[in-house]
Amino acid sequence: MPLATEYKLPKTKDASEFEDMVCDVCQKKYKREFQRYGRQGQRQNGVDIISVDSRELICVQCKNYVITPSDVNNIIDEIKSFTQTISKFIIATSASRDVKLQDYIVNVNQTYKNDFEILIMFWEEIETIIAQNNELLMKYYPLINKQTADEMSILINEFNQMVKKYSI
């Protein structure tokens, strides 16, 4: 069976579903409760998802598209109007991992010394966490089921044994 990092899950085109996915992924990654913040039409000050506990407030902005450094600046400007004290601010994007954007985020963190850490979560991380959690995999990709995965695993094992046996 392919490793979770080898899954290439299709990206959702629905912004609301993307927010749900990111919310669930953050719960798995940070092992704490996350929830969507407000609803469509309400002023959210750049926050789509929040997680509050006694230690810190983590906020997430979801962008179901490719973002640029200019978009990052706009997102950061918008989050500055959020009235609560943020510890971590995550920008989640359905874009593929991009070194230029990663470098830009590092530069923003080092240069501007915000009151909070800015992180970026790309699609590869989102899909890996979904693929590693059967519950999330079934929730968002119900056509991929455990039986199919088990059958694939058996076929892959048989194939690998034949390769070894016949020195292919």
Short mmCIF file of C-alpha atoms in Angstrom, two decimals:
data_model
loop_
_atom_site.label_atom_id
_atom_site.label_comp_id
_atom_site.label_asym_id
_atom_site.label_seq_id
_atom_site.Cartn_x
_atom_site.Cartn_y
_atom_site.Cartn_z
CA MET A 1 0.00 0.00 0.00
CA PRO A 2 1.36 3.46 -0.77
CA LEU A 3 2.64 5.49 2.12
CA ALA A 4 0.48 8.42 3.18
CA THR A 5 3.11 10.76 1.75
CA GLU A 6 2.63 9.10 -1.65
CA TYR A 7 -1.11 9.79 -1.88
CA LYS A 8 -2.04 12.48 -4.36
CA LEU A 9 -5.47 13.48 -3.17
CA PRO A 10 -7.51 15.77 -5.39
CA LYS A 11 -7.89 19.31 -4.09
CA THR A 12 -11.36 20.52 -3.29
CA LYS A 13 -12.70 23.44 -5.29
CA ASP A 14 -15.09 24.41 -2.52
CA ALA A 15 -13.72 27.09 -0.16
CA SER A 16 -16.00 26.01 2.70
CA GLU A 17 -14.93 22.37 2.44
CA PHE A 18 -11.29 23.51 2.32
CA GLU A 19 -11.82 25.36 5.62
CA ASP A 20 -13.36 22.22 7.14
CA MET A 21 -10.39 20.15 5.95
CA VAL A 22 -7.88 22.62 7.39
CA CYS A 23 -9.80 22.74 10.69
CA ASP A 24 -9.68 18.94 10.96
CA VAL A 25 -6.02 18.81 9.89
CA CYS A 26 -5.05 21.40 12.52
CA GLN A 27 -6.84 19.37 15.22
CA LYS A 28 -4.77 16.32 14.26
CA LYS A 29 -1.51 18.22 13.90
CA TYR A 30 -1.72 20.29 17.09
CA LYS A 31 -3.74 17.77 19.15
CA ARG A 32 -6.21 20.37 20.37
CA GLU A 33 -9.66 21.67 19.48
CA PHE A 34 -10.06 24.01 16.49
CA GLN A 35 -13.28 25.55 15.22
CA ARG A 36 -14.38 27.73 12.36
CA TYR A 37 -14.57 31.37 13.34
CA GLY A 38 -17.78 33.20 12.54
CA ARG A 39 -19.69 32.64 9.35
CA GLN A 40 -19.74 33.91 5.80
CA GLY A 41 -20.76 37.55 5.66
CA GLN A 42 -19.41 38.41 9.11
CA ARG A 43 -16.27 40.51 9.59
CA GLN A 44 -13.63 38.01 10.70
CA ASN A 45 -10.54 40.25 10.54
CA GLY A 46 -8.55 37.68 8.58
CA VAL A 47 -9.40 34.67 10.77
CA ASP A 48 -11.23 31.61 9.44
CA ILE A 49 -10.34 29.10 12.19
CA ILE A 50 -9.36 29.50 15.85
CA SER A 51 -8.11 27.39 18.70
CA VAL A 52 -8.17 28.82 22.19
CA ASP A 53 -6.71 27.24 25.28
CA SER A 54 -5.18 28.58 28.47
CA ARG A 55 -1.72 28.91 26.90
CA GLU A 56 -2.24 30.38 23.47
CA LEU A 57 -4.55 31.45 20.68
CA ILE A 58 -3.85 29.96 17.26
CA CYS A 59 -5.57 31.54 14.26
CA VAL A 60 -5.77 30.24 10.71
CA GLN A 61 -6.54 31.98 7.42
CA CYS A 62 -7.52 29.62 4.58
CA LYS A 63 -6.82 30.37 0.94
CA ASN A 64 -8.08 27.76 -1.48
CA TYR A 65 -5.80 29.07 -4.21
CA VAL A 66 -2.16 29.93 -4.97
CA ILE A 67 -0.97 32.90 -2.95
CA THR A 68 1.81 35.40 -3.53
CA PRO A 69 3.98 37.48 -1.19
CA SER A 70 1.61 40.38 -1.90
CA ASP A 71 -1.30 38.20 -0.70
CA VAL A 72 0.68 37.38 2.46
CA ASN A 73 1.15 41.10 3.13
CA ASN A 74 -2.59 41.71 2.70
CA ILE A 75 -3.42 38.81 5.02
CA ILE A 76 -1.02 40.10 7.68
CA ASP A 77 -2.44 43.63 7.38
CA GLU A 78 -5.95 42.25 7.85
CA ILE A 79 -5.01 40.12 10.87
CA LYS A 80 -3.64 43.21 12.62
CA SER A 81 -7.24 44.36 13.15
CA PHE A 82 -8.00 41.16 15.12
CA THR A 83 -8.42 42.34 18.71
CA GLN A 84 -7.23 39.24 20.61
CA THR A 85 -3.61 38.30 21.37
CA ILE A 86 -2.47 35.70 18.85
CA SER A 87 0.41 33.26 19.50
CA LYS A 88 0.53 31.57 16.09
CA PHE A 89 -0.99 32.61 12.80
CA ILE A 90 -1.20 29.96 10.09
CA ILE A 91 -1.85 30.69 6.45
CA ALA A 92 -3.26 27.50 4.90
CA THR A 93 -3.22 27.29 1.12
CA SER A 94 -4.21 24.67 -1.40
CA ALA A 95 -1.12 25.66 -3.37
CA SER A 96 1.83 23.32 -3.69
CA ARG A 97 4.87 23.91 -1.50
CA ASP A 98 6.87 26.88 -2.75
CA VAL A 99 10.38 27.78 -1.52
CA LYS A 100 9.99 31.45 -2.49
CA LEU A 101 6.88 31.76 -0.37
CA GLN A 102 8.49 29.84 2.50
CA ASP A 103 11.50 32.15 2.36
CA TYR A 104 9.20 35.16 2.30
CA ILE A 105 7.40 33.98 5.46
CA VAL A 106 10.75 33.41 7.21
CA ASN A 107 11.83 36.90 6.19
CA VAL A 108 8.57 38.44 7.46
CA ASN A 109 9.00 36.67 10.81
CA GLN A 110 12.63 37.79 11.15
CA THR A 111 12.25 41.33 9.82
CA TYR A 112 9.02 42.57 11.32
CA LYS A 113 9.09 40.79 14.66
CA ASN A 114 5.32 40.46 14.88
CA ASP A 115 3.73 39.71 18.22
CA PHE A 116 2.94 36.26 16.82
CA GLU A 117 4.64 33.60 14.72
CA ILE A 118 3.47 33.31 11.12
CA LEU A 119 3.43 29.81 9.60
CA ILE A 120 2.35 28.52 6.22
CA MET A 121 0.67 25.18 5.52
CA PHE A 122 0.72 23.97 1.92
CA TRP A 123 -1.46 21.34 0.26
CA GLU A 124 1.19 18.60 0.61
CA GLU A 125 1.02 18.82 4.40
CA ILE A 126 -2.78 18.96 4.39
CA GLU A 127 -3.13 15.90 2.14
CA THR A 128 -0.50 13.93 4.08
CA ILE A 129 -2.29 14.47 7.39
CA ILE A 130 -5.62 13.54 5.81
CA ALA A 131 -4.11 10.40 4.24
CA GLN A 132 -2.54 9.37 7.57
CA ASN A 133 -5.89 9.56 9.38
CA ASN A 134 -8.41 7.03 8.16
CA GLU A 135 -11.27 9.01 9.73
CA LEU A 136 -10.38 12.13 7.71
CA LEU A 137 -9.66 10.11 4.59
CA MET A 138 -13.13 8.56 4.77
CA LYS A 139 -14.76 11.91 5.60
CA TYR A 140 -13.34 13.80 2.62
CA TYR A 141 -12.57 10.97 0.19
CA PRO A 142 -15.21 8.28 0.85
CA LEU A 143 -14.50 6.52 -2.44
CA ILE A 144 -11.09 5.55 -1.07
CA ASN A 145 -11.97 2.87 1.42
CA LYS A 146 -10.02 0.56 3.67
CA GLN A 147 -10.99 -2.56 1.74
CA THR A 148 -9.58 -1.11 -1.47
CA ALA A 149 -6.41 -0.09 0.37
CA ASP A 150 -6.07 -3.59 1.87
CA GLU A 151 -6.55 -5.20 -1.54
CA MET A 152 -3.91 -2.90 -3.02
CA SER A 153 -1.53 -3.80 -0.21
CA ILE A 154 -1.94 -7.53 -0.95
CA LEU A 155 -1.30 -6.95 -4.66
CA ILE A 156 1.77 -4.84 -3.97
CA ASN A 157 3.17 -7.47 -1.59
CA GLU A 158 2.58 -10.26 -4.12
CA PHE A 159 4.22 -8.18 -6.84
CA ASN A 160 7.25 -7.45 -4.66
CA GLN A 161 7.62 -11.15 -3.81
CA MET A 162 7.56 -12.04 -7.51
CA VAL A 163 10.17 -9.39 -8.26
CA LYS A 164 12.46 -10.89 -5.62
CA LYS A 165 11.76 -14.51 -6.62
CA TYR A 166 12.39 -13.96 -10.33
CA SER A 167 15.08 -11.27 -9.94
CA ILE A 168 13.18 -8.83 -12.11
#
